[in-house]
Amino acid sequence: MFNVNKKLWSFNFGCLIAGSLVWLVHIGNLAPVPSVLHPHTDFILDYYPGSVTALSASIVSILMLIFMHKGFKLCASEHTFWLLLPTLSFMTLTLLIGQFMFASIMYAAVPILIVLTFSAIVFRLKSRSQTVS
């Protein structure tokens, strides 16, 4: 197999994840509403697009982690800073430039950051426990 610069590829995957934030918000806004929720118009207007965005963001980040691990032999705990930097930068730029989009971007960014951070912590603890024993 080819030699992979792990910091660069962690940053590249971080850019893919950060770039998917707007796409995930768009998917959440276009998601069809189930007929069970039609009587609950307040929930549909206020929370349904955000919950669909959060769920799809969690799924995309888990799939991206699996692809990183299987395809490139990268672990989220190896270079967590370079993996999270593009998402945090995108959130900062959104806060500074497009405040009206910040709340909807946060519906996608928070689940992604939670999944990436949790997986980095779990893999770091696994590798630490394997080296101790």
C-alpha positions as a LaTeX table, in Angstrom:
\begin{tabular}{lrrr}
\hline
Residue & $x$ (\AA) & $y$ (\AA) & $z$ (\AA) \\
\hline
Met1 & 0.00 & 0.00 & 0.00 \\
Phe2 & 1.07 & 3.63 & $-0.39$ \\
Asn3 & 2.58 & 5.79 & 2.34 \\
Val4 & 0.02 & 8.09 & 3.98 \\
Asn5 & 0.82 & 11.34 & 5.78 \\
Lys6 & $-1.61$ & 10.94 & 8.65 \\
Lys7 & $-1.80$ & 14.60 & 9.66 \\
Leu8 & $-2.58$ & 15.68 & 6.12 \\
Trp9 & $-5.26$ & 13.04 & 5.65 \\
Ser10 & $-6.80$ & 13.80 & 9.04 \\
Phe11 & $-7.01$ & 17.43 & 7.94 \\
Asn12 & $-8.50$ & 16.38 & 4.58 \\
Phe13 & $-11.18$ & 14.29 & 6.28 \\
Gly14 & $-11.82$ & 17.20 & 8.65 \\
Cys15 & $-12.36$ & 19.43 & 5.60 \\
Leu16 & $-14.80$ & 16.88 & 4.15 \\
Ile17 & $-16.72$ & 16.84 & 7.41 \\
Ala18 & $-16.72$ & 20.65 & 7.67 \\
Gly19 & $-17.83$ & 20.95 & 4.06 \\
Ser20 & $-20.71$ & 18.58 & 4.66 \\
Leu21 & $-22.25$ & 20.84 & 7.31 \\
Val22 & $-24.15$ & 23.01 & 4.83 \\
Trp23 & $-25.20$ & 19.95 & 2.87 \\
Leu24 & $-26.51$ & 18.29 & 6.04 \\
Val25 & $-28.51$ & 21.39 & 6.98 \\
His26 & $-29.99$ & 21.41 & 3.48 \\
Ile27 & $-30.98$ & 17.73 & 3.81 \\
Gly28 & $-32.57$ & 18.44 & 7.20 \\
Asn29 & $-34.63$ & 21.29 & 5.75 \\
Leu30 & $-35.83$ & 19.24 & 2.78 \\
Ala31 & $-36.71$ & 16.08 & 4.75 \\
Pro32 & $-40.32$ & 15.02 & 4.33 \\
Val33 & $-42.40$ & 15.17 & 7.49 \\
Pro34 & $-44.10$ & 11.90 & 8.50 \\
Ser35 & $-47.89$ & 12.05 & 8.67 \\
Val36 & $-47.78$ & 11.15 & 12.38 \\
Leu37 & $-46.22$ & 14.54 & 13.13 \\
His38 & $-48.67$ & 16.63 & 11.07 \\
Pro39 & $-50.87$ & 17.58 & 14.07 \\
His40 & $-47.79$ & 18.90 & 15.91 \\
Thr41 & $-47.07$ & 22.00 & 13.83 \\
Asp42 & $-44.96$ & 23.70 & 16.50 \\
Phe43 & $-42.59$ & 20.74 & 16.63 \\
Ile44 & $-42.42$ & 20.54 & 12.83 \\
Leu45 & $-41.60$ & 24.22 & 12.46 \\
Asp46 & $-39.17$ & 24.51 & 15.35 \\
Tyr47 & $-37.42$ & 21.20 & 15.89 \\
Tyr48 & $-37.98$ & 18.68 & 13.09 \\
Pro49 & $-35.41$ & 20.02 & 10.57 \\
Gly50 & $-32.82$ & 20.33 & 13.34 \\
Ser51 & $-33.40$ & 16.81 & 14.62 \\
Val52 & $-33.14$ & 15.36 & 11.09 \\
Thr53 & $-29.95$ & 17.38 & 10.58 \\
Ala54 & $-28.48$ & 16.13 & 13.86 \\
Leu55 & $-29.34$ & 12.51 & 13.09 \\
Ser56 & $-27.94$ & 12.68 & 9.56 \\
Ala57 & $-24.80$ & 14.44 & 10.84 \\
Ser58 & $-24.20$ & 11.66 & 13.36 \\
Ile59 & $-24.62$ & 9.02 & 10.67 \\
Val60 & $-22.31$ & 10.83 & 8.23 \\
Ser61 & $-19.60$ & 11.27 & 10.85 \\
Ile62 & $-19.75$ & 7.60 & 11.88 \\
Leu63 & $-19.54$ & 6.54 & 8.23 \\
Met64 & $-16.61$ & 8.92 & 7.70 \\
Leu65 & $-14.80$ & 7.44 & 10.72 \\
Ile66 & $-15.35$ & 3.91 & 9.39 \\
Phe67 & $-14.04$ & 4.96 & 5.96 \\
Met68 & $-11.01$ & 6.61 & 7.57 \\
His69 & $-10.24$ & 3.50 & 9.58 \\
Lys70 & $-10.84$ & 0.90 & 6.87 \\
Gly71 & $-9.62$ & 2.78 & 3.80 \\
Phe72 & $-6.71$ & 4.82 & 5.10 \\
Lys73 & $-5.84$ & 3.10 & 8.41 \\
Leu74 & $-6.39$ & 6.41 & 10.22 \\
Cys75 & $-7.72$ & 6.61 & 13.73 \\
Ala76 & $-9.54$ & 9.64 & 15.10 \\
Ser77 & $-7.32$ & 9.59 & 18.19 \\
Glu78 & $-4.04$ & 9.93 & 16.27 \\
His79 & $-4.41$ & 13.53 & 15.09 \\
Thr80 & $-7.62$ & 14.78 & 16.65 \\
Phe81 & $-6.59$ & 18.43 & 16.39 \\
Trp82 & $-6.18$ & 18.26 & 12.61 \\
Leu83 & $-9.47$ & 16.38 & 12.30 \\
Leu84 & $-11.47$ & 18.93 & 14.33 \\
Leu85 & $-9.72$ & 22.12 & 13.14 \\
Pro86 & $-11.70$ & 22.62 & 9.89 \\
Thr87 & $-15.07$ & 22.16 & 11.61 \\
Leu88 & $-14.17$ & 24.56 & 14.41 \\
Ser89 & $-12.84$ & 27.09 & 11.88 \\
Phe90 & $-16.00$ & 26.81 & 9.79 \\
Met91 & $-18.16$ & 27.35 & 12.87 \\
Thr92 & $-16.10$ & 30.43 & 13.82 \\
Leu93 & $-16.38$ & 31.87 & 10.32 \\
Thr94 & $-20.12$ & 31.22 & 10.30 \\
Leu95 & $-20.47$ & 33.00 & 13.64 \\
Leu96 & $-18.50$ & 36.01 & 12.38 \\
Ile97 & $-19.96$ & 36.31 & 8.89 \\
Gly98 & $-23.35$ & 34.62 & 8.78 \\
Gln99 & $-24.94$ & 34.81 & 12.20 \\
Phe100 & $-28.36$ & 33.88 & 10.79 \\
Met101 & $-26.98$ & 30.47 & 9.72 \\
Phe102 & $-25.12$ & 29.73 & 12.95 \\
Ala103 & $-28.01$ & 28.02 & 14.77 \\
Ser104 & $-28.76$ & 25.68 & 11.88 \\
Ile105 & $-25.05$ & 24.88 & 11.39 \\
Met106 & $-24.81$ & 24.03 & 15.08 \\
Tyr107 & $-27.49$ & 21.36 & 14.65 \\
Ala108 & $-25.03$ & 19.56 & 12.36 \\
Ala109 & $-21.74$ & 20.55 & 14.01 \\
Val110 & $-22.45$ & 19.54 & 17.60 \\
Pro111 & $-23.30$ & 15.88 & 16.85 \\
Ile112 & $-20.27$ & 15.63 & 14.55 \\
Leu113 & $-17.97$ & 17.07 & 17.21 \\
Ile114 & $-19.45$ & 14.77 & 19.85 \\
Val115 & $-18.98$ & 11.66 & 17.69 \\
Leu116 & $-15.42$ & 12.60 & 16.68 \\
Thr117 & $-14.37$ & 13.52 & 20.22 \\
Phe118 & $-15.99$ & 10.45 & 21.76 \\
Ser119 & $-14.34$ & 8.13 & 19.23 \\
Ala120 & $-10.97$ & 9.80 & 19.77 \\
Ile121 & $-11.27$ & 9.34 & 23.54 \\
Val122 & $-12.37$ & 5.71 & 23.21 \\
Phe123 & $-9.57$ & 4.82 & 20.80 \\
Arg124 & $-7.01$ & 6.67 & 22.91 \\
Leu125 & $-8.12$ & 4.76 & 26.03 \\
Lys126 & $-8.04$ & 1.47 & 24.12 \\
Ser127 & $-4.49$ & 2.06 & 22.87 \\
Arg128 & $-3.36$ & 3.19 & 26.32 \\
Ser129 & $-4.82$ & 0.08 & 27.98 \\
Gln130 & $-3.15$ & $-2.17$ & 25.37 \\
Thr131 & 0.28 & $-0.60$ & 25.98 \\
Val132 & $-0.05$ & $-0.87$ & 29.77 \\
Ser133 & $-0.95$ & $-4.55$ & 29.78 \\
\hline
\end{tabular}
